[in-house]
Amino acid sequence: MNLADKIAIVTGAASGLGKGIAERFVAEGANVAIADLNADAANATARQLSAKGPGKALGLAMDVTNEAAVNAGIASVVAAWGGVDILVSNAGVQIVHKLEEYPFEDWKKMLAIHLDGAFLTSRACLPHMYAKGSGAIILMGSVHSKEASPLKSAYVTAKHGLIGLSKVIAKEGAAHGVRANVICPGFVRTPLVEKQIPEQAKTLGISEDEVVKRIMLGNTVDQKFTTIEDIAEVAFLFAAFPTNALTGQSLVVSHGWFMQ
Ligand code: NAD
């Protein structure tokens, strides 16, 4: 399995998991569009990854909640490179509140980034994949696609929803050689998680050390964080797998925090 000359779009790729996945894909020979809300960081990441090669990277300013921006962004990748083989819908944020205090605006923002983003980017990529008769769509879920935690109502709802979306893409895409799968990471120390540690400590009235040991790693088999490289490895597997044998699946990568 390899990704030589494949064309990939990774959203939220200017940071954390998306950046790690983009780096892995470029190292495997793919050309990767670094799509992110933060245009400067996307361009900087693209320059950094292109310099490493052997694949190329280009920065793409994109708000995944904006229909016109998504359509224009995907079209620009197709114009530049001639198609799209792999989509990783990864852009995401976290907003925590108790449910009875959850602001409606924050709820809508969470569902827009995670669910509208996955829908809009998938919808824009599918016709190009269907035209080629092959493609891989990878949605970034979470252990919270399968499990719940207090304070994360919008995140848990959205991440569960991604599994439903991927199953529909798998069924509709099969005849066109398009596969869809979900990666479900446990806690990975990216900026998204670093931000949660003091926030959860404050909301739960416990120390930051307790948030890490008890809330984040308490149920793992070995009290270890999952790494960006672990997730990039699974993304590579889902991207490069050659047949419809592996589609409509969701794989938890969490040091045993959640077991199916
Ligand atoms: P991160 O904060 O490091 O990176 C997220 C990126 O998404 C940022 O570059 C940000 O600019 C971008 N982004 C945010 N809103 C966007 C929008 N509207 N349009 C385009 N880009 C946008 O976070 P991360 O930890 O790498 O998270 C990536 C994904 O992985 C998210 O979907 C997150 O829910 C999921 N996830 C993370 C963990 C973890 O422990 N870090 C665990 C499970 C799932």
Coordinates of N, CA and C in Angstrom, one line a residue, residues 8-224:
A8 N -4.7 14.5 -1.9 CA -5.5 14.4 -0.6 C -5.8 15.8 -0.2
I9 N -7.0 15.9 0.5 CA -7.3 17.2 1.2 C -7.5 16.9 2.6
V10 N -6.8 17.6 3.5 CA -7.0 17.4 4.9 C -7.4 18.7 5.5
T11 N -8.6 18.6 6.2 CA -9.1 19.9 6.8 C -8.6 20.0 8.3
G12 N -8.4 21.2 8.7 CA -7.8 21.4 10.1 C -6.4 20.9 10.1
A13 N -5.7 21.1 8.9 CA -4.4 20.4 8.8 C -3.2 21.4 9.2
A14 N -3.6 22.6 9.7 CA -2.5 23.5 10.1 C -2.0 23.2 11.6
S15 N -2.6 22.2 12.2 CA -2.3 21.9 13.6 C -2.6 20.5 14.0
G16 N -2.0 20.0 15.1 CA -2.4 18.8 15.7 C -2.5 17.5 14.8
L17 N -3.6 16.8 14.9 CA -3.8 15.6 14.2 C -3.8 15.8 12.7
G18 N -4.5 16.8 12.2 CA -4.5 17.0 10.8 C -3.1 17.3 10.2
K19 N -2.3 18.0 10.9 CA -1.0 18.3 10.4 C -0.2 17.0 10.4
G20 N -0.3 16.2 11.5 CA 0.4 14.9 11.5 C 0.0 14.0 10.4
I21 N -1.3 14.0 10.1 CA -1.7 13.1 9.0 C -1.2 13.6 7.6
A22 N -1.3 15.0 7.5 CA -0.8 15.6 6.2 C 0.7 15.2 6.0
E23 N 1.5 15.3 7.1 CA 2.9 15.1 7.1 C 3.2 13.6 6.6
R24 N 2.4 12.7 7.2 CA 2.5 11.3 6.9 C 2.2 11.0 5.4
F25 N 1.1 11.7 4.9 CA 0.7 11.5 3.5 C 1.8 12.0 2.6
V26 N 2.3 13.2 2.9 CA 3.3 13.8 2.0 C 4.6 12.9 2.0
A27 N 4.9 12.3 3.2 CA 6.0 11.4 3.3 C 5.8 10.1 2.4
E28 N 4.5 9.8 2.2 CA 4.2 8.6 1.4 C 4.0 8.9 0.0
G29 N 4.3 10.2 -0.4 CA 4.3 10.6 -1.8 C 3.0 11.2 -2.3
A30 N 2.1 11.5 -1.4 CA 0.8 12.2 -1.8 C 1.0 13.7 -1.9
N31 N 0.2 14.3 -2.8 CA 0.1 15.7 -2.8 C -1.1 16.1 -1.9
V32 N -0.8 17.0 -0.9 CA -1.8 17.2 0.1 C -2.2 18.7 0.2
A33 N -3.5 19.0 0.2 CA -4.0 20.4 0.4 C -4.2 20.5 1.9
I34 N -3.6 21.5 2.5 CA -3.6 21.8 3.9 C -4.8 22.8 4.1
A35 N -6.0 22.4 4.3 CA -7.1 23.3 4.4 C -7.4 23.6 5.8
D36 N -7.4 25.0 6.1 CA -7.6 25.4 7.5 C -8.2 26.8 7.5
L37 N -8.9 27.0 8.6 CA -9.5 28.4 8.9 C -8.3 29.4 9.0
N38 N -7.2 28.9 9.6 CA -6.0 29.8 9.8 C -5.2 29.7 8.6
A39 N -5.3 30.7 7.7 CA -4.7 30.7 6.4 C -3.2 30.8 6.5
D40 N -2.7 31.6 7.4 CA -1.2 31.8 7.6 C -0.6 30.5 8.0
A41 N -1.2 29.8 9.0 CA -0.7 28.6 9.5 C -0.8 27.5 8.5
A42 N -1.8 27.5 7.7 CA -2.0 26.5 6.6 C -0.8 26.7 5.6
N43 N -0.6 27.9 5.2 CA 0.5 28.2 4.2 C 1.9 27.8 4.8
A44 N 2.1 28.1 6.1 CA 3.4 27.8 6.7 C 3.5 26.3 6.8
T45 N 2.5 25.5 7.1 CA 2.5 24.1 7.2 C 2.8 23.5 5.8
A46 N 2.2 24.1 4.8 CA 2.4 23.6 3.4 C 3.8 23.8 3.0
R47 N 4.4 24.9 3.3 CA 5.8 25.2 2.9 C 6.7 24.2 3.6
Q48 N 6.4 24.0 4.9 CA 7.3 23.0 5.7 C 7.2 21.6 5.2
L49 N 6.0 21.2 4.8 CA 5.8 19.8 4.4 C 6.4 19.6 2.9
S50 N 6.2 20.6 2.1 CA 6.7 20.5 0.7 C 8.2 20.4 0.7
A51 N 8.8 21.1 1.7 CA 10.3 21.1 1.8 C 10.8 19.7 2.1
K52 N 10.0 19.0 2.9 CA 10.4 17.6 3.3 C 10.1 16.6 2.2
G53 N 9.0 16.7 1.4 CA 8.6 15.9 0.3 C 8.5 14.4 0.8
P54 N 8.4 13.4 -0.2 CA 8.5 13.7 -1.6 C 7.3 14.2 -2.2
G55 N 6.1 14.1 -1.6 CA 4.9 14.8 -2.1 C 5.0 16.3 -1.9
K56 N 3.9 16.9 -2.5 CA 3.8 18.4 -2.4 C 2.7 18.8 -1.5
A57 N 2.7 20.0 -0.9 CA 1.6 20.5 -0.1 C 1.3 21.9 -0.5
L58 N 0.0 22.2 -0.5 CA -0.4 23.6 -0.7 C -1.4 24.0 0.4
G59 N -1.3 25.3 0.7 CA -2.1 25.9 1.8 C -3.4 26.3 1.2
L60 N -4.5 26.1 1.9 CA -5.9 26.4 1.4 C -6.7 27.0 2.6
A61 N -7.0 28.3 2.4 CA -7.8 29.0 3.5 C -9.3 28.4 3.3
M62 N -9.8 27.8 4.3 CA -11.1 27.3 4.2 C -11.8 27.2 5.6
D63 N -13.0 27.8 5.6 CA -13.9 27.6 6.8 C -14.8 26.4 6.4
V64 N -14.7 25.3 7.1 CA -15.5 24.1 6.7 C -17.0 24.3 6.9
T65 N -17.4 25.3 7.6 CA -18.8 25.5 7.8 C -19.4 26.4 6.7
N66 N -18.6 26.9 5.8 CA -19.1 27.8 4.8 C -19.2 27.1 3.4
E67 N -20.4 26.9 3.0 CA -20.7 26.1 1.8 C -19.9 26.6 0.6
A68 N -19.9 27.9 0.4 CA -19.2 28.5 -0.8 C -17.7 28.3 -0.7
A69 N -17.2 28.5 0.5 CA -15.7 28.4 0.7 C -15.3 26.9 0.5
V70 N -16.1 26.0 1.0 CA -15.7 24.6 0.8 C -15.7 24.2 -0.7
N71 N -16.8 24.6 -1.4 CA -16.9 24.3 -2.8 C -15.8 24.9 -3.6
A72 N -15.5 26.2 -3.3 CA -14.4 26.8 -4.0 C -13.1 26.2 -3.7
G73 N -12.8 25.9 -2.5 CA -11.6 25.3 -2.1 C -11.3 23.9 -2.7
I74 N -12.3 23.1 -2.7 CA -12.2 21.7 -3.4 C -11.9 21.9 -4.9
A75 N -12.7 22.8 -5.5 CA -12.6 23.1 -6.9 C -11.2 23.6 -7.2
S76 N -10.6 24.4 -6.3 CA -9.2 24.9 -6.6 C -8.2 23.8 -6.6
V77 N -8.4 22.8 -5.7 CA -7.5 21.7 -5.6 C -7.6 20.9 -6.9
V78 N -8.8 20.6 -7.3 CA -9.0 19.9 -8.6 C -8.4 20.6 -9.8
A79 N -8.6 21.9 -9.8 CA -8.0 22.7 -10.9 C -6.5 22.6 -10.8
A80 N -5.9 22.6 -9.6 CA -4.4 22.6 -9.5 C -3.8 21.2 -9.8
W81 N -4.5 20.2 -9.3 CA -3.9 18.9 -9.4 C -4.6 17.8 -10.2
G82 N -5.9 18.2 -10.6 CA -6.6 17.3 -11.5 C -7.5 16.3 -10.9
G83 N -7.8 16.4 -9.6 CA -8.8 15.5 -9.0 C -8.6 15.4 -7.5
V84 N -9.3 14.5 -6.9 CA -9.1 14.3 -5.4 C -9.4 12.8 -5.1
D85 N -8.4 12.2 -4.5 CA -8.5 10.8 -4.1 C -8.8 10.5 -2.7
I86 N -8.4 11.4 -1.8 CA -8.5 11.2 -0.4 C -9.0 12.5 0.3
L87 N -10.0 12.4 1.1 CA -10.5 13.5 2.0 C -10.3 13.0 3.4
V88 N -9.7 13.9 4.2 CA -9.7 13.7 5.7 C -10.4 14.9 6.3
S89 N -11.7 14.6 6.7 CA -12.4 15.7 7.3 C -12.1 15.7 8.8
N90 N -11.2 16.6 9.2 CA -10.6 16.5 10.6 C -10.8 17.8 11.4
A91 N -11.1 18.9 10.7 CA -11.2 20.2 11.5 C -12.2 20.1 12.6
G92 N -11.8 20.6 13.8 CA -12.7 20.4 14.9 C -12.3 21.3 16.1
V93 N -13.2 21.6 16.9 CA -12.9 22.4 18.1 C -13.7 21.7 19.3
Q94 N -13.4 22.2 20.5 CA -14.1 21.6 21.6 C -14.7 22.8 22.5
I95 N -15.9 22.7 22.8 CA -16.5 23.7 23.8 C -17.2 22.9 24.8
V96 N -16.8 23.1 26.1 CA -17.4 22.4 27.2 C -18.3 23.2 28.1
H97 N -19.5 22.8 28.4 CA -20.4 23.4 29.4 C -21.3 22.3 29.9
K98 N -21.8 22.5 31.1 CA -22.9 21.6 31.6 C -24.1 21.8 30.6
L99 N -24.8 20.7 30.4 CA -25.9 20.8 29.4 C -26.9 21.9 29.7
E100 N -27.2 22.1 31.0 CA -28.3 23.1 31.3 C -27.8 24.5 31.2
E101 N -26.5 24.6 31.0 CA -25.9 26.0 30.8 C -25.3 26.1 29.4
Y102 N -25.5 25.1 28.5 CA -24.8 25.2 27.2 C -25.5 26.2 26.3
P103 N -24.7 27.3 25.9 CA -25.3 28.3 25.1 C -25.7 27.7 23.7
F104 N -26.9 28.1 23.2 CA -27.3 27.6 21.9 C -26.4 27.9 20.8
E105 N -25.8 29.1 20.9 CA -24.8 29.5 19.8 C -23.6 28.6 19.8
D106 N -23.2 28.2 21.0 CA -22.0 27.3 21.0 C -22.4 25.9 20.5
W107 N -23.6 25.4 20.8 CA -24.1 24.2 20.3 C -24.1 24.2 18.8
K108 N -24.7 25.3 18.2 CA -24.8 25.3 16.8 C -23.4 25.4 16.1
K109 N -22.5 26.1 16.8 CA -21.2 26.2 16.2 C -20.5 24.8 16.2
M110 N -20.6 24.1 17.3 CA -20.0 22.7 17.3 C -20.6 21.8 16.3
L111 N -21.9 21.8 16.1 CA -22.5 21.0 15.1 C -22.1 21.4 13.7
A112 N -22.0 22.7 13.5 CA -21.6 23.2 12.2 C -20.2 22.8 11.8
I113 N -19.2 23.0 12.7 CA -17.9 22.6 12.4 C -17.7 21.1 12.2
H114 N -18.3 20.3 13.1 CA -18.0 18.9 13.0 C -18.9 18.2 12.0
L115 N -20.2 18.5 12.0 CA -21.1 17.8 11.1 C -21.3 18.5 9.7
D116 N -21.6 19.8 9.7 CA -21.7 20.5 8.4 C -20.4 20.4 7.7
G117 N -19.3 20.5 8.4 CA -18.0 20.5 7.8 C -17.7 19.1 7.1
A118 N -18.1 18.0 7.8 CA -17.9 16.7 7.2 C -18.8 16.5 6.0
F119 N -20.1 17.0 6.1 CA -21.0 16.9 5.0 C -20.6 17.7 3.8
L120 N -20.3 18.9 4.0 CA -19.9 19.8 2.9 C -18.7 19.4 2.2
T121 N -17.6 19.0 2.9 CA -16.4 18.6 2.3 C -16.6 17.2 1.5
S122 N -17.4 16.3 2.2 CA -17.6 15.0 1.5 C -18.4 15.3 0.2
R123 N -19.5 16.1 0.3 CA -20.3 16.3 -0.8 C -19.5 16.9 -2.0
A124 N -18.6 17.8 -1.7 CA -17.8 18.5 -2.7 C -16.8 17.5 -3.3
C125 N -16.3 16.6 -2.6 CA -15.3 15.7 -3.1 C -15.9 14.5 -3.9
L126 N -17.0 14.0 -3.5 CA -17.6 12.8 -4.0 C -17.7 12.8 -5.6
P127 N -18.2 13.8 -6.2 CA -18.3 13.7 -7.7 C -16.9 13.5 -8.3
H128 N -15.9 14.1 -7.8 CA -14.5 13.9 -8.4 C -14.0 12.5 -8.1
M129 N -14.3 11.9 -7.0 CA -14.0 10.5 -6.7 C -14.8 9.6 -7.6
Y130 N -16.1 9.9 -7.7 CA -16.9 9.0 -8.6 C -16.4 9.0 -10.0
A131 N -16.0 10.2 -10.5 CA -15.5 10.3 -11.8 C -14.3 9.4 -12.1
K132 N -13.4 9.3 -11.0 CA -12.2 8.4 -11.1 C -12.6 6.9 -10.8
G133 N -13.7 6.7 -10.2 CA -14.0 5.3 -9.8 C -13.3 4.8 -8.6
S134 N -12.8 5.8 -7.8 CA -12.1 5.4 -6.5 C -12.0 6.6 -5.6
G135 N -11.8 6.3 -4.3 CA -11.6 7.4 -3.4 C -11.7 6.9 -1.9
A136 N -11.2 7.6 -1.0 CA -11.2 7.3 0.4 C -11.6 8.5 1.2
I137 N -12.7 8.4 2.0 CA -13.1 9.5 2.8 C -12.9 9.0 4.3
I138 N -12.2 9.9 5.0 CA -11.9 9.6 6.4 C -12.4 10.7 7.3
L139 N -13.3 10.4 8.2 CA -13.9 11.4 9.1 C -13.2 11.2 10.5
M140 N -12.8 12.4 11.1 CA -12.2 12.3 12.4 C -13.3 12.3 13.5
G141 N -13.5 11.1 14.0 CA -14.4 10.9 15.1 C -13.6 11.1 16.4
S142 N -14.0 10.3 17.4 CA -13.3 10.3 18.7 C -13.8 9.1 19.5
V143 N -13.2 8.8 20.6 CA -13.8 7.9 21.5 C -15.2 8.4 21.8
H144 N -15.4 9.7 21.7 CA -16.7 10.3 22.0 C -17.7 10.1 20.8
S145 N -17.3 9.3 19.8 CA -18.2 8.8 18.8 C -19.0 7.6 19.3
K146 N -18.4 7.0 20.4 CA -19.0 5.7 21.0 C -19.3 5.9 22.5
E147 N -18.8 6.9 23.1 CA -18.9 7.0 24.6 C -19.2 8.4 24.9
A148 N -19.7 8.6 26.1 CA -20.0 10.0 26.5 C -19.2 10.4 27.7
S149 N -19.0 11.7 27.8 CA -18.4 12.3 29.0 C -19.2 13.5 29.4
P150 N -19.2 13.8 30.7 CA -20.0 15.0 31.1 C -19.4 16.3 30.5
L151 N -20.1 17.3 30.3 CA -19.8 18.6 29.8 C -19.6 18.7 28.3
K152 N -19.7 17.5 27.6 CA -19.4 17.5 26.2 C -20.6 17.1 25.3
S153 N -21.7 17.6 25.6 CA -23.0 17.2 24.9 C -22.9 17.5 23.4
A154 N -22.5 18.6 23.0 CA -22.4 18.9 21.6 C -21.4 18.1 20.9
Y155 N -20.2 18.0 21.5 CA -19.1 17.2 20.9 C -19.5 15.7 20.7
V156 N -20.1 15.1 21.8 CA -20.5 13.7 21.8 C -21.6 13.5 20.7
T157 N -22.5 14.4 20.6 CA -23.6 14.3 19.7 C -23.0 14.4 18.2
A158 N -22.2 15.4 18.0 CA -21.6 15.5 16.7 C -20.7 14.3 16.3
K159 N -19.9 13.9 17.2 CA -19.0 12.7 16.9 C -19.7 11.4 16.7
H160 N -20.8 11.2 17.4 CA -21.7 10.1 17.1 C -22.3 10.2 15.7
G161 N -22.7 11.4 15.4 CA -23.3 11.6 14.0 C -22.4 11.3 12.9
L162 N -21.1 11.5 13.1 CA -20.1 11.2 12.0 C -20.1 9.7 11.6
I163 N -20.4 8.9 12.6 CA -20.4 7.4 12.2 C -21.6 7.2 11.3
G164 N -22.7 7.8 11.6 CA -23.9 7.6 10.7 C -23.6 8.1 9.3
L165 N -23.0 9.3 9.2 CA -22.6 9.9 7.9 C -21.7 8.9 7.1
S166 N -20.7 8.4 7.8 CA -19.7 7.6 7.1 C -20.3 6.3 6.6
K167 N -21.3 5.8 7.3 CA -22.0 4.5 6.9 C -22.8 4.8 5.6
V168 N -23.4 5.9 5.5 CA -24.2 6.3 4.3 C -23.2 6.5 3.1
I169 N -22.1 7.2 3.3 CA -21.1 7.4 2.3 C -20.6 6.0 1.8
A170 N -20.4 5.1 2.7 CA -19.9 3.8 2.4 C -20.9 3.1 1.5
K171 N -22.2 3.2 1.8 CA -23.2 2.4 1.0 C -23.4 3.1 -0.3
E172 N -23.4 4.4 -0.4 CA -23.6 5.1 -1.6 C -22.4 5.1 -2.5
G173 N -21.2 5.1 -1.9 CA -20.0 5.2 -2.6 C -19.4 3.9 -3.1
A174 N -19.9 2.7 -2.6 CA -19.3 1.4 -2.9 C -19.3 1.2 -4.4
A175 N -20.4 1.5 -5.1 CA -20.5 1.2 -6.5 C -19.5 2.0 -7.3
H176 N -19.0 3.1 -6.7 CA -18.0 4.0 -7.4 C -16.6 3.8 -6.8
G177 N -16.4 2.7 -6.0 CA -15.1 2.5 -5.5 C -14.7 3.4 -4.4
V178 N -15.6 4.1 -3.8 CA -15.3 5.1 -2.7 C -15.6 4.5 -1.3
R179 N -14.6 4.5 -0.5 CA -14.7 4.0 0.9 C -14.8 5.1 1.9
A180 N -15.5 4.8 3.0 CA -15.6 5.9 4.1 C -15.4 5.2 5.4
N181 N -14.5 5.8 6.3 CA -14.3 5.2 7.6 C -14.0 6.3 8.6
V182 N -14.2 6.0 9.9 CA -14.0 7.0 10.9 C -12.9 6.5 11.9
I183 N -12.0 7.5 12.2 CA -11.0 7.2 13.2 C -11.5 7.8 14.5
C184 N -11.3 7.0 15.6 CA -11.9 7.5 16.9 C -10.7 7.5 17.9
P185 N -10.0 8.6 18.0 CA -8.8 8.7 18.9 C -9.3 8.9 20.3
G186 N -8.4 8.4 21.2 CA -8.5 8.8 22.6 C -7.8 10.1 22.8
F187 N -7.4 10.5 24.0 CA -6.8 11.8 24.2 C -5.4 11.9 23.6
V188 N -5.2 12.9 22.7 CA -3.9 13.2 22.1 C -3.5 14.6 22.5
R189 N -2.2 14.8 22.9 CA -1.8 16.1 23.4 C -1.6 17.1 22.3
T190 N -2.7 17.6 21.7 CA -2.7 18.6 20.7 C -3.1 19.9 21.4
P191 N -3.0 21.1 20.7 CA -3.5 22.3 21.3 C -5.0 22.2 21.8
L192 N -5.8 21.4 21.1 CA -7.2 21.3 21.5 C -7.3 20.7 22.9
V193 N -6.5 19.7 23.2 CA -6.5 19.0 24.5 C -5.8 19.8 25.5
E194 N -4.7 20.5 25.2 CA -4.0 21.3 26.2 C -4.9 22.4 26.7
K195 N -5.8 22.9 25.9 CA -6.7 24.0 26.3 C -7.8 23.4 27.3
Q196 N -8.1 22.1 27.1 CA -9.2 21.6 27.9 C -8.8 21.3 29.3
I197 N -7.4 21.1 29.6 CA -7.0 20.7 30.9 C -7.3 21.8 32.0
P198 N -6.9 23.0 31.8 CA -7.3 24.0 32.8 C -8.8 24.3 32.8
E199 N -9.5 24.2 31.7 CA -10.9 24.4 31.6 C -11.7 23.4 32.5
Q200 N -11.3 22.1 32.3 CA -12.0 21.0 33.0 C -11.7 21.1 34.5
A201 N -10.4 21.5 34.8 CA -10.0 21.6 36.2 C -10.9 22.6 36.9
K202 N -11.1 23.7 36.2 CA -12.0 24.8 36.8 C -13.4 24.3 36.9
T203 N -14.0 23.8 35.8 CA -15.4 23.4 35.9 C -15.7 22.3 36.9
L204 N -14.7 21.3 37.0 CA -14.9 20.2 37.9 C -14.4 20.4 39.3
G205 N -13.7 21.5 39.5 CA -13.2 21.8 40.8 C -12.1 20.9 41.2
I206 N -11.2 20.4 40.3 CA -10.1 19.5 40.6 C -8.8 20.1 40.0
S207 N -7.7 19.5 40.4 CA -6.4 20.0 39.9 C -6.2 19.6 38.4
E208 N -5.3 20.3 37.7 CA -5.0 19.9 36.4 C -4.4 18.5 36.3
D209 N -3.5 18.2 37.3 CA -2.9 16.9 37.3 C -4.0 15.8 37.4
E210 N -5.1 16.0 38.2 CA -6.2 15.1 38.3 C -7.0 15.0 37.0
V211 N -7.1 16.1 36.3 CA -7.8 16.0 35.0 C -7.1 15.0 34.1
V212 N -5.7 15.2 34.1 CA -4.9 14.3 33.2 C -5.0 12.9 33.7
K213 N -4.7 12.6 35.0 CA -4.6 11.2 35.5 C -5.9 10.6 35.6
R214 N -7.0 11.3 36.0 CA -8.2 10.7 36.3 C -9.2 10.7 35.1
I215 N -9.4 11.9 34.6 CA -10.4 12.1 33.5 C -9.9 11.6 32.2
M216 N -8.6 12.0 31.8 CA -8.2 11.7 30.5 C -7.6 10.3 30.4
L217 N -6.8 9.9 31.3 CA -6.1 8.7 31.2 C -6.5 7.6 32.2
G218 N -7.5 7.9 33.0 CA -7.9 7.0 34.1 C -8.4 5.7 33.6
N219 N -9.0 5.6 32.5 CA -9.6 4.4 32.0 C -8.7 3.7 30.9
T220 N -7.5 4.3 30.6 CA -6.7 3.6 29.6 C -6.0 2.4 30.3
V221 N -5.5 1.5 29.5 CA -4.9 0.3 30.0 C -3.5 0.5 30.6
D222 N -2.9 1.7 30.2 CA -1.5 1.9 30.6 C -1.2 3.4 31.0
Q223 N -2.3 4.2 31.1 CA -2.1 5.6 31.5 C -1.3 6.4 30.5
K224 N -1.5 6.1 29.3 CA -0.7 6.8 28.3 C -1.6 7.5 27.3

